[in-house]
Coordinates of C-alpha atoms (C1' of nucleotides) in Angstrom, one line a residue:
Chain A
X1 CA -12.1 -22.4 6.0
X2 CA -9.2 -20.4 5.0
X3 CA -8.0 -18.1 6.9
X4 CA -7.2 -14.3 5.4
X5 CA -5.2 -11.7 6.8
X6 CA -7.1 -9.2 9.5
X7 CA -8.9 -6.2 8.1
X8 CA -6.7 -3.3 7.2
X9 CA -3.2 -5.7 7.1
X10 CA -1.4 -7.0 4.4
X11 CA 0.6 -10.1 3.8
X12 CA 4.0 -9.5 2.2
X13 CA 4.9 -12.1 -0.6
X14 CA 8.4 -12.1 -2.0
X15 CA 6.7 -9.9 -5.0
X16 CA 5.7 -7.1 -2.2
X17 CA 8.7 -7.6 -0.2
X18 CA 10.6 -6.3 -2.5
X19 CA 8.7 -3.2 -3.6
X20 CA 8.6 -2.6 0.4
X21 CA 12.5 -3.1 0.6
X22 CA 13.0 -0.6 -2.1
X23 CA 10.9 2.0 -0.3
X24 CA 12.6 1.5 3.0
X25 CA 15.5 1.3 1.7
X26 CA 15.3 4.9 -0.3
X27 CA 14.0 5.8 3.1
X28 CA 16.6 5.1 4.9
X29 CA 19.8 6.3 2.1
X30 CA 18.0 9.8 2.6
X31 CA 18.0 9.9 5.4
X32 CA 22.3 8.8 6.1
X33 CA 22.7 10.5 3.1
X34 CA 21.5 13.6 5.5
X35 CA 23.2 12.3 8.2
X36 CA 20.4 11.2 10.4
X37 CA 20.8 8.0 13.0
X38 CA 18.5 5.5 13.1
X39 CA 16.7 4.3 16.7
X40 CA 13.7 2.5 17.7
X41 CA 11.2 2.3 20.6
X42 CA 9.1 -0.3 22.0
X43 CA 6.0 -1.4 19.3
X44 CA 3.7 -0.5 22.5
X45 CA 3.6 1.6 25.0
X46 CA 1.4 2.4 28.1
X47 CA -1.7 4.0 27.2
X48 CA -1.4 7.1 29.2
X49 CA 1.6 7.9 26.8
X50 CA -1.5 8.9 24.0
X51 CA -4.1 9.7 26.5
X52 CA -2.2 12.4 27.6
X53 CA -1.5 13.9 25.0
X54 CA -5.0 13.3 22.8
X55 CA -7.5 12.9 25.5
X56 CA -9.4 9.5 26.4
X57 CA -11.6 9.9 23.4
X58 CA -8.8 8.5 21.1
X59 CA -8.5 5.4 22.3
X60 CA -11.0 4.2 20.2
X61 CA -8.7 4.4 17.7
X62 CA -6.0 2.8 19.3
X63 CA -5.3 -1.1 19.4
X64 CA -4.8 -1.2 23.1
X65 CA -4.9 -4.2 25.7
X66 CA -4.5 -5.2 29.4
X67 CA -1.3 -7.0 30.1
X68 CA -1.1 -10.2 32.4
X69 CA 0.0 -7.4 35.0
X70 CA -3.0 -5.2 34.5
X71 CA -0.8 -2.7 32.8
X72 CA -3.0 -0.3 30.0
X73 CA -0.9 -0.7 27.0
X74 CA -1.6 0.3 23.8
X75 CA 0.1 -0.8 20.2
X76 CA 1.9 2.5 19.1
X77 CA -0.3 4.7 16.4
X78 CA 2.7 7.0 15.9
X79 CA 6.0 7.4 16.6
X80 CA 6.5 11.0 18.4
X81 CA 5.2 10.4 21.8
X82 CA 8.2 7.7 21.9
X83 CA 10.3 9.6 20.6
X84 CA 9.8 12.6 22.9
X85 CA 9.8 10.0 26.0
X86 CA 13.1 8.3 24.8
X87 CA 14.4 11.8 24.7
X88 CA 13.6 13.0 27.6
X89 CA 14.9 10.0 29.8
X90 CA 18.1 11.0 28.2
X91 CA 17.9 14.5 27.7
X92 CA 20.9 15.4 30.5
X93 CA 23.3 13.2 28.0
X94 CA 22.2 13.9 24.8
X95 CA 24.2 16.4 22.4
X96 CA 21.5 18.5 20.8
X97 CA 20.2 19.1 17.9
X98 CA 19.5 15.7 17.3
X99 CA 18.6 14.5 13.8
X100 CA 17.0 11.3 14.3
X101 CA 15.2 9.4 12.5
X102 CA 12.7 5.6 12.7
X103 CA 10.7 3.5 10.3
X104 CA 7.9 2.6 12.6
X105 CA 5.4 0.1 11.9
X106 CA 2.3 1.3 13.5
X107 CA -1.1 0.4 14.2
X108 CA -4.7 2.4 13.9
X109 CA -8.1 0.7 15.0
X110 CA -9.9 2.9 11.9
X111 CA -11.8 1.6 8.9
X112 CA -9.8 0.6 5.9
X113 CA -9.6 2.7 2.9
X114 CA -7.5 3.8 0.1
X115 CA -3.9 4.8 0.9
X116 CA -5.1 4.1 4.8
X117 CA -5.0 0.9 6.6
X118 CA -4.9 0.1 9.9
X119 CA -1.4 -1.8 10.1
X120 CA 1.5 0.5 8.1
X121 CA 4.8 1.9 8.0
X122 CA 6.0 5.4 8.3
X123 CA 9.4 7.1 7.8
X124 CA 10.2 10.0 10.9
X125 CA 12.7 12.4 10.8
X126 CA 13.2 14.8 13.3
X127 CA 15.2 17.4 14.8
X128 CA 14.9 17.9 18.4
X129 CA 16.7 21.4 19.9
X130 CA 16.9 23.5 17.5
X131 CA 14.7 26.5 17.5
X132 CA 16.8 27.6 13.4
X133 CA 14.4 27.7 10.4
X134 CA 17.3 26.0 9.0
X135 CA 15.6 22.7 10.7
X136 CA 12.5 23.3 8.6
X137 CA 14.8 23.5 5.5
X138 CA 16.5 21.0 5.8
X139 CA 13.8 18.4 6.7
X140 CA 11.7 19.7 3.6
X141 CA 15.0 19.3 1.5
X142 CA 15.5 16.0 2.4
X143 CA 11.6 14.7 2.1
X144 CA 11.9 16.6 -2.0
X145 CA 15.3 14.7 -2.2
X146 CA 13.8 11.4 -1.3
X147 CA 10.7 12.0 -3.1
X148 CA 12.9 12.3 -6.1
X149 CA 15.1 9.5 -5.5
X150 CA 11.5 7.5 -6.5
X151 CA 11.6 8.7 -9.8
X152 CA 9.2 11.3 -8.8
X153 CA 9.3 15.6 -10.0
X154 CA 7.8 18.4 -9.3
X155 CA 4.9 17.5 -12.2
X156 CA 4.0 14.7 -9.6
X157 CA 4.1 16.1 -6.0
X158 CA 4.7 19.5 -4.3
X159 CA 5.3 20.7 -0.8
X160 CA 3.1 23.1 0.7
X161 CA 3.7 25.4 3.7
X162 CA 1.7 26.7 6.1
X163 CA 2.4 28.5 9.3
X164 CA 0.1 27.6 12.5
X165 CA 1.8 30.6 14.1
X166 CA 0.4 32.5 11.3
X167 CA -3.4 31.3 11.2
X168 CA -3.0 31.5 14.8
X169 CA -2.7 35.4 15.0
X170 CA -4.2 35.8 11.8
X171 CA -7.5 34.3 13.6
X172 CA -6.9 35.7 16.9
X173 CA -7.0 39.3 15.6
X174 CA -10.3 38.7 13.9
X175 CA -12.2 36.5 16.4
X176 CA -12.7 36.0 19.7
X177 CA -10.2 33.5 21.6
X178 CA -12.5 30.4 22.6
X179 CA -13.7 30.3 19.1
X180 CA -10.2 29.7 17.5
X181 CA -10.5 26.0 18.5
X182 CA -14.1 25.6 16.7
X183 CA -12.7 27.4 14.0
X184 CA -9.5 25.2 13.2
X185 CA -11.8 22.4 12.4
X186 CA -13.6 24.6 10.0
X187 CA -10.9 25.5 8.2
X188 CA -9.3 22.2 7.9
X189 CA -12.8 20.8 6.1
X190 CA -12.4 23.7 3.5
X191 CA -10.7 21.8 0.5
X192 CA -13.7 19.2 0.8
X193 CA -16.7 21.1 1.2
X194 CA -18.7 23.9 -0.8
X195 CA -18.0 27.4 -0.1
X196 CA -21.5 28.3 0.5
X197 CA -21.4 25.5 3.2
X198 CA -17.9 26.7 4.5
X199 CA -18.9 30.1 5.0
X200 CA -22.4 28.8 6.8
X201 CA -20.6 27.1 9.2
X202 CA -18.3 29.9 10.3
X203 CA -21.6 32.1 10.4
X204 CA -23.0 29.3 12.9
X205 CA -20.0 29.7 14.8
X206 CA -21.3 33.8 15.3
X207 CA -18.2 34.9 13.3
X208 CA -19.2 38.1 11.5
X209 CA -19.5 38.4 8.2
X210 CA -16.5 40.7 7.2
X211 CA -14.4 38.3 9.7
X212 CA -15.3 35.3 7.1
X213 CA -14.4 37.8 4.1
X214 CA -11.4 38.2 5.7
X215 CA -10.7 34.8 6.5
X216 CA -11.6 33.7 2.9
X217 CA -9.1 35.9 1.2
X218 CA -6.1 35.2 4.2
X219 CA -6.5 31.4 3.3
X220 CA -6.9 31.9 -0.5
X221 CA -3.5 33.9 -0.5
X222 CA -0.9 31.7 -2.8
X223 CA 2.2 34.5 -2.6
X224 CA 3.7 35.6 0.1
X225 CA 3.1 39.4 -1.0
X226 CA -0.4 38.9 -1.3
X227 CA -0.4 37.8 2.3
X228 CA 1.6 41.0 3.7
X229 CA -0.7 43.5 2.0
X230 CA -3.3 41.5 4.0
X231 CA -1.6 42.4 7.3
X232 CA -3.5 43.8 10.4
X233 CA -1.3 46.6 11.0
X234 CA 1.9 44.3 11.4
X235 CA 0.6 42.0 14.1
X236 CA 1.6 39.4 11.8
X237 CA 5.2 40.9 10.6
X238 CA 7.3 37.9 12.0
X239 CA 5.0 35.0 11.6
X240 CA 4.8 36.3 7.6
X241 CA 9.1 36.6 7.9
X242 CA 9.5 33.2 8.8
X243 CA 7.9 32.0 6.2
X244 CA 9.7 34.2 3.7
X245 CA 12.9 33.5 4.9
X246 CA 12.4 29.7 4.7
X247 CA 11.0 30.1 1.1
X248 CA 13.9 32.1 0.2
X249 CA 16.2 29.8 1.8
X250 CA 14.5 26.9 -0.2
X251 CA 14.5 28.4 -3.3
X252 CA 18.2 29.2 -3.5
X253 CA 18.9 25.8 -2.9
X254 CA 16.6 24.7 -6.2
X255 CA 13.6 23.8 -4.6
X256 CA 11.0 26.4 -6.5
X257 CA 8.9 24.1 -8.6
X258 CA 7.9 22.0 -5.6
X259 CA 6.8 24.8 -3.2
X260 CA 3.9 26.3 -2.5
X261 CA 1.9 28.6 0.4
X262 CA -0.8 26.8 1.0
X263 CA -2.7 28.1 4.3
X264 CA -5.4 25.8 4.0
X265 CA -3.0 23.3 6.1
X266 CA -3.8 22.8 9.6
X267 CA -2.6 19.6 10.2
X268 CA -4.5 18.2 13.4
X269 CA -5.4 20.3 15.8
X270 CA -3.0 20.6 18.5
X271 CA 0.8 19.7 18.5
X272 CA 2.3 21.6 16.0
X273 CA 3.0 25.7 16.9
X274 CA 4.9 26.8 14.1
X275 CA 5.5 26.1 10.1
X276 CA 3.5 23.0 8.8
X277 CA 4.0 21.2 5.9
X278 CA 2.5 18.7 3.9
X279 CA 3.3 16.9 0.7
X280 CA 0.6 16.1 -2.1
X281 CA 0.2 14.9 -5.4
X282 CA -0.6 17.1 -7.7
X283 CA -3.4 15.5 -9.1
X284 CA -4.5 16.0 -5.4
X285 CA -6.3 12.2 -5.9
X286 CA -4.3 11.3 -2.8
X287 CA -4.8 11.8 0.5
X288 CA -1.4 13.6 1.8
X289 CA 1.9 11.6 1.1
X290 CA 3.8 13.6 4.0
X291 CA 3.0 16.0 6.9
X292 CA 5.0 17.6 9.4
X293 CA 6.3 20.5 11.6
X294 CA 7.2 22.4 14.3
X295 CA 6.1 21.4 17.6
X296 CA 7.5 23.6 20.3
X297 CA 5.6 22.1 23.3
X298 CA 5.5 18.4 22.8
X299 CA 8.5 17.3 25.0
X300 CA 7.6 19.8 28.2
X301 CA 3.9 18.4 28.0
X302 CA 5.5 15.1 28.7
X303 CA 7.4 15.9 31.3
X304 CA 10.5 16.6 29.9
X305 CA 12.4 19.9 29.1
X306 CA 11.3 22.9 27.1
X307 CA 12.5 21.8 24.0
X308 CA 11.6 22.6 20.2
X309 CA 11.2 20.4 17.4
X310 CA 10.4 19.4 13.9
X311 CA 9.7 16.6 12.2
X312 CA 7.7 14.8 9.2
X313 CA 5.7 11.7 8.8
X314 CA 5.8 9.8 5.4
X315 CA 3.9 6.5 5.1
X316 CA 4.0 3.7 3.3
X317 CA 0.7 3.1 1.9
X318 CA -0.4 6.5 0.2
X319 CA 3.3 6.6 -1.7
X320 CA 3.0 3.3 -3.0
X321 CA -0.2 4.0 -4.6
X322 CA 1.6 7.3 -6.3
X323 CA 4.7 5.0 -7.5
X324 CA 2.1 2.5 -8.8
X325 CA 0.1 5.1 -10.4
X326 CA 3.0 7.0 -12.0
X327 CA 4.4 3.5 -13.0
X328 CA 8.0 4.2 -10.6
X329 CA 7.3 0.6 -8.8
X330 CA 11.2 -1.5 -9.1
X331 CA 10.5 -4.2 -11.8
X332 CA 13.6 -6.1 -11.8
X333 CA 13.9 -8.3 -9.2
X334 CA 16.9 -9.1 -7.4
X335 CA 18.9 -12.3 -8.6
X336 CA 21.6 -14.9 -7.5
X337 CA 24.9 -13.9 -9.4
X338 CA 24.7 -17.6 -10.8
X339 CA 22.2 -20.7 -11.4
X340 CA 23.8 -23.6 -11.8
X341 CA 22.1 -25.6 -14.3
X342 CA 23.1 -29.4 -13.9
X343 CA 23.0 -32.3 -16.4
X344 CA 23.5 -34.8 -13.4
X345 CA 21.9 -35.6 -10.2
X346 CA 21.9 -32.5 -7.3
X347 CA 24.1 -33.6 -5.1
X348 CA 27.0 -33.0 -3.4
X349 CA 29.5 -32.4 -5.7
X350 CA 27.1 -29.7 -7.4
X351 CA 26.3 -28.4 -3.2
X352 CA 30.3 -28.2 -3.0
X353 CA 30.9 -26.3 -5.7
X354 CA 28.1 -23.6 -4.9
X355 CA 29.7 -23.8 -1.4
X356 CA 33.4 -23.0 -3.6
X357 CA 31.4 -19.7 -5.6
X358 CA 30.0 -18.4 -2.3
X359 CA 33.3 -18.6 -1.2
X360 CA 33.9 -16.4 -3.5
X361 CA 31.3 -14.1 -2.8
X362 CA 28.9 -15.1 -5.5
X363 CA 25.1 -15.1 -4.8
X364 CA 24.6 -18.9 -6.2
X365 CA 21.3 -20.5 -6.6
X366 CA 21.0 -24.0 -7.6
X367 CA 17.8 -26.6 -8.5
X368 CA 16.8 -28.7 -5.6
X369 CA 15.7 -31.6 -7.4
X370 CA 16.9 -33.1 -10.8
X371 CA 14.9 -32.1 -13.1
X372 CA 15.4 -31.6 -17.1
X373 CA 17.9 -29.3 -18.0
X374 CA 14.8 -27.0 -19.9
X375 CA 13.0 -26.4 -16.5
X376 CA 16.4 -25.8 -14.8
X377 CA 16.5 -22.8 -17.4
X378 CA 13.1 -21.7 -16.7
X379 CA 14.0 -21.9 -13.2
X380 CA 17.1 -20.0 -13.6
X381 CA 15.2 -17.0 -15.4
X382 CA 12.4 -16.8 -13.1
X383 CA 15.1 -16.8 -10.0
X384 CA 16.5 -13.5 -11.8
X385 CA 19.6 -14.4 -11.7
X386 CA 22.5 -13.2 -14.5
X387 CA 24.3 -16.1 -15.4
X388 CA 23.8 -20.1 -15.6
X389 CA 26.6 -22.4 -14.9
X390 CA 26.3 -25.6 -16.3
X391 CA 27.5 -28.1 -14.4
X392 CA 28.9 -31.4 -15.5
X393 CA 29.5 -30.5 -19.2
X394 CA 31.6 -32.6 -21.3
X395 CA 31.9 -29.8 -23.4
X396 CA 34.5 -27.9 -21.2
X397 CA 37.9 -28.6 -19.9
X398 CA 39.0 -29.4 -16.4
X399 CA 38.7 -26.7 -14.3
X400 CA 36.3 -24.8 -16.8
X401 CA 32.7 -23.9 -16.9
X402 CA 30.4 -23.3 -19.5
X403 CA 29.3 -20.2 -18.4
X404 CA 25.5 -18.5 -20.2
X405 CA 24.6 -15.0 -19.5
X406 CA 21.1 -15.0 -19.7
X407 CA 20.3 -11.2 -20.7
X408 CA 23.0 -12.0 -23.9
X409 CA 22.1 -15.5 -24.7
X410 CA 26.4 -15.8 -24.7
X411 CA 28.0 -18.3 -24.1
X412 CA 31.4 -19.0 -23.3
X413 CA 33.9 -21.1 -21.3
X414 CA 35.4 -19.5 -18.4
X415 CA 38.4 -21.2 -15.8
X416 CA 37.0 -21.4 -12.4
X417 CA 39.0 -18.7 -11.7
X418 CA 37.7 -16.2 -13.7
X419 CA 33.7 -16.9 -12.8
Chain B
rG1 C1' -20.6 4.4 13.6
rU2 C1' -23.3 5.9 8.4
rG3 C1' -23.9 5.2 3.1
rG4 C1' -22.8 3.0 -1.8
rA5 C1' -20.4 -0.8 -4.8
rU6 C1' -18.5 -5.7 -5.4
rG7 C1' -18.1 -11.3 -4.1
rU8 C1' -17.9 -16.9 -10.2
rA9 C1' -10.8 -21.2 -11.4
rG10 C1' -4.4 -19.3 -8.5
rC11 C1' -5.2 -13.9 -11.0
rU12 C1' -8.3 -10.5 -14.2
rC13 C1' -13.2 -11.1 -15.4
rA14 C1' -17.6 -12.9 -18.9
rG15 C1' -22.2 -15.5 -18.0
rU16 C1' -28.4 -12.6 -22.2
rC17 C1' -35.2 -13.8 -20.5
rG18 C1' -34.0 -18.6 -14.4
rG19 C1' -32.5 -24.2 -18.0
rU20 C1' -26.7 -27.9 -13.8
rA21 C1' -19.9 -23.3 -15.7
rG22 C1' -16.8 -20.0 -19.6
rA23 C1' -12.5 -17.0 -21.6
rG24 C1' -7.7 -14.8 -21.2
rC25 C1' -3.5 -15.1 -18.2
rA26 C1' -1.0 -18.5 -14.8
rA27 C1' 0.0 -23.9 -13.7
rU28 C1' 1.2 -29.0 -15.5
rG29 C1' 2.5 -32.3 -19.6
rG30 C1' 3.9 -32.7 -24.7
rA31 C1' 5.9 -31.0 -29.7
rU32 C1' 11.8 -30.6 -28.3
rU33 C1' 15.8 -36.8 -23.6
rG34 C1' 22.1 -30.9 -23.4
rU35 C1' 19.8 -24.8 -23.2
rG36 C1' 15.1 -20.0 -21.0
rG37 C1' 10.6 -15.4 -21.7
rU38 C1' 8.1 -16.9 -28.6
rU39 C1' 4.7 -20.6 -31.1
rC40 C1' 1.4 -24.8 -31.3
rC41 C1' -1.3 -29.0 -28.9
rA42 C1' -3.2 -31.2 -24.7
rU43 C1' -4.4 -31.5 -19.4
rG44 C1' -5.8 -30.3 -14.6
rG45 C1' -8.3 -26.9 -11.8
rG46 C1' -15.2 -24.6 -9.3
rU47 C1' -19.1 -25.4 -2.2
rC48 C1' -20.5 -19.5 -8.3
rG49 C1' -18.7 -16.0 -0.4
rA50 C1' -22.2 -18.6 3.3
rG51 C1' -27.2 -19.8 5.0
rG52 C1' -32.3 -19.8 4.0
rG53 C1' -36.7 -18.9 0.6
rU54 C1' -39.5 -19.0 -4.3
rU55 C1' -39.4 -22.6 -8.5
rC56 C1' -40.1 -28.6 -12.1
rA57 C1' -35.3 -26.0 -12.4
rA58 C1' -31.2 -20.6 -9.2
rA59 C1' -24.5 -18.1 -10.4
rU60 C1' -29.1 -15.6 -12.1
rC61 C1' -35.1 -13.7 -8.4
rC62 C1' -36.1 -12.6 -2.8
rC63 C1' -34.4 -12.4 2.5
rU64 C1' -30.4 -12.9 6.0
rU65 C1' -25.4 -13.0 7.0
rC66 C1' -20.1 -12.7 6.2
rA67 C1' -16.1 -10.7 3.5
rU68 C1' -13.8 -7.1 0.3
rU69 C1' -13.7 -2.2 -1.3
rC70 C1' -14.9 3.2 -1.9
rA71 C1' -16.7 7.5 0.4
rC72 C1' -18.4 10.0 5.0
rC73 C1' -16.9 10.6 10.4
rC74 C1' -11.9 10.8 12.0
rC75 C1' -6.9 11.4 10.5
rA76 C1' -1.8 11.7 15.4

RNA sequence: GUGGAUGUAGCUCAGUCGGUAGAGCAAUGGAUUGUGGUUCCAUGGGUCGAGGGUUCAAAUCCCUUCAUUCACCCCA
């Protein structure tokens, strides 16, 4: 019986490796690029670190475990609560704002589906003590920058921005306060269900009928002046001026094709106080490629100082299916500088002179077994590698090579010192 | 947890009314013993997911089970 990889994982092959490599590796260039540093926590963490925060019902979807100690530990299903701990052990000697960021991999006991698994990656930035809109800007700047460092435009993806500040006094001014809660989930299932059905299940909730009116045309609002004539005699004046200011800020940088208010955005349920952001495709047959926002609450819940954040999420899974479907996935695959193709034995005179080019600071692959000089070719194209060496010729002069670039078909004969 | 779809060669998939298994690609060898992605020829490769049932006969029909996948629930 063979054995297959466990539900919801993937195995990496050289072929995937490398597609995964040029993700993280845009990842990570953004991210410098925007001066981030990189850190790391712990791949588990005690369970109470996600209890506390999400309640004991979520550990059904956690991978979590008794140590040999007895210790609840669970393998980590996102990277924030670590984050928030690691900063708070440290907060006395850390320079804030931080920009920090992680590529996680992290693990969620959930069924399998598209662009969802239960073993992925995810790319974090965050900004950690900074209460400026500035920090929303330039986190959505640099997940639009990274985006586009793909291949990808605004014809492909776009960011929208919602405000849970916003919905949050929006809804508070038109129902009572211990519906809110029951509410939020009702509005989050509004792309994916019928309006008849949407505005049922607010009526179940006893929410009045020109409070769903009302709600219907707050969430169907796509401009920002739509939204102020909307206002409730100005209760919402400085939730509705943070967003404008952070779309005004984002348009004068260039960003206007890939923005949109889109109130419909919740994201979760708790967490996240302020603007909210996610990024979808624009053929919307995606789940969300990116999330984020503020959360000014997240470090004092765990113990730590009052201190406001934002961040984003970007996973692995849901933006490889986008670069596959719009075709962006690396072809070319990363070659040795030179093959040396021999028409005598490996051995080690051919093993010394590879040793020679890497000393040089060539990549140098060579055949591990003597086989014909045609498979050495094959083997030499299929490595990827620019040029063939051949080794052993008669045909050049001591000291010389025959040298064949494969993309060319050249050949010439170059002096050792010259390869 | 609920519902649908799909399991046949390494990969993508055909397989009609039930009659003991096919193609393309890939692999290997050759045409071509010192030069690669083309071409031609040949070759190898199968527990038809597994188990049971019906039948003279099952990849095909029935039951069970496992796996994969999509959607729902959930989504940090």
């Amino acid at each position: 019986m063979a054995f297959k990889s466990p539900k919801g994982t993937r195995d990496f092959y050289p072929n995937l490796m490398r597609v995964q490599n040029h993700i993280f590796s845009i990842w990570k260039n953004t991210c410098k690029a925007f001066g981030y540093e990189e850190y790391e926590g712990p791949v588990f963490e005690q369970l109470e670190l996600y209890t506390q925060k999400s309640g004991e019902e979520i550990v059904e979807q956690l991978y979590c475990f008794k140590d040999k100690g007895g210790r609840d530990l669970a393998l980590r299903p996102e990277l924030t609560p670590s984050l928030a701990r690691m900063v708070n052990l440290k907060a006395p000697e850390l320079k804030f704002p931080l920009r920090w960021f992680a590529v996680p991999r992290l693990y969620r006991y959930e069924r399998a589906q598209k662009g969802r698994l239960r073993e992925f990656y995810q790319l974090n930035m965050d900004i950690i003590g900074c209460t400026s809109l500035t920090a929303e800007a330039d986190l959505i700047s640099a997940v639009i920058e990274m985006l586009c460092a793909f291949g990808l435009n605004d014809k492909d993806f776009a960011v929208g921005l919602s405000s849970r500040r916003l919905i949050r006094e929006f809804l508070a001014a038109q129902i009572p306060e211990d519906k809110i809660g029951q509410v939020y989930r009702v509005l989050d299932k509004r792309g994916k269900i019928t309006e008849d059905l949407f505005n049922k299940m607010l009526t179940d909730l006893s929410i009045s009928q020109g409070a769903i009116e009302s709600i219907n045309s707050f969430l169907n609002a796509t401009t920002l002046s739509e939204l102020k004539q909307m206002q409730c005699g100005g209760l919402l004046d400085d939730a509705v001026t943070e967003l404008e200011e952070l779309f005004n800020t984002l348009e004068r940088v260039g960003y206007t094709g890939y923005l949109q208010l889109d109130l419909s955005i919740i994201r979760g349920l708790d967490y996240y106080t302020g603007v909210v952001f996610e990024v979808f495709d624009r053929n919307k047959s995606l789940r969300a490629i990116a999330g984020g926002g503020r959360y000014d609450n997240l470090l004092a819940n765990l113990g730590g100082k009052q201190l406001s954040g934002v961040g984003f999420g970007i996973g692995d899974v849901v933006l490889y299916e986008l670069l596959k479907e719009k075709g962006l996935l690396p072809e070319k695959i990363y070659g040795p500088d030179y093959f040396i193709v021999t028409f005598g034995d490996v051995d080690a005179d051919l093993l010394s002179f590879a040793r020679a080019l890497r000393g040089r600071g060539k990549k140098v692959l060579y055949p591990l077994e003597s086989v014909k000089v045609k498979k050495q070719m094959s083997q030499a194209v299929e490595s990827g590698a620019d040029k063939v060496i051949f080794f052993g010729s008669d045909k050049a002069p001591a000291g010389h090579f025959e040298v064949k670039n494969l993309e060319t078909r050249e050949q010439a004969i170059v002096a050792f010192d010259d390869l």
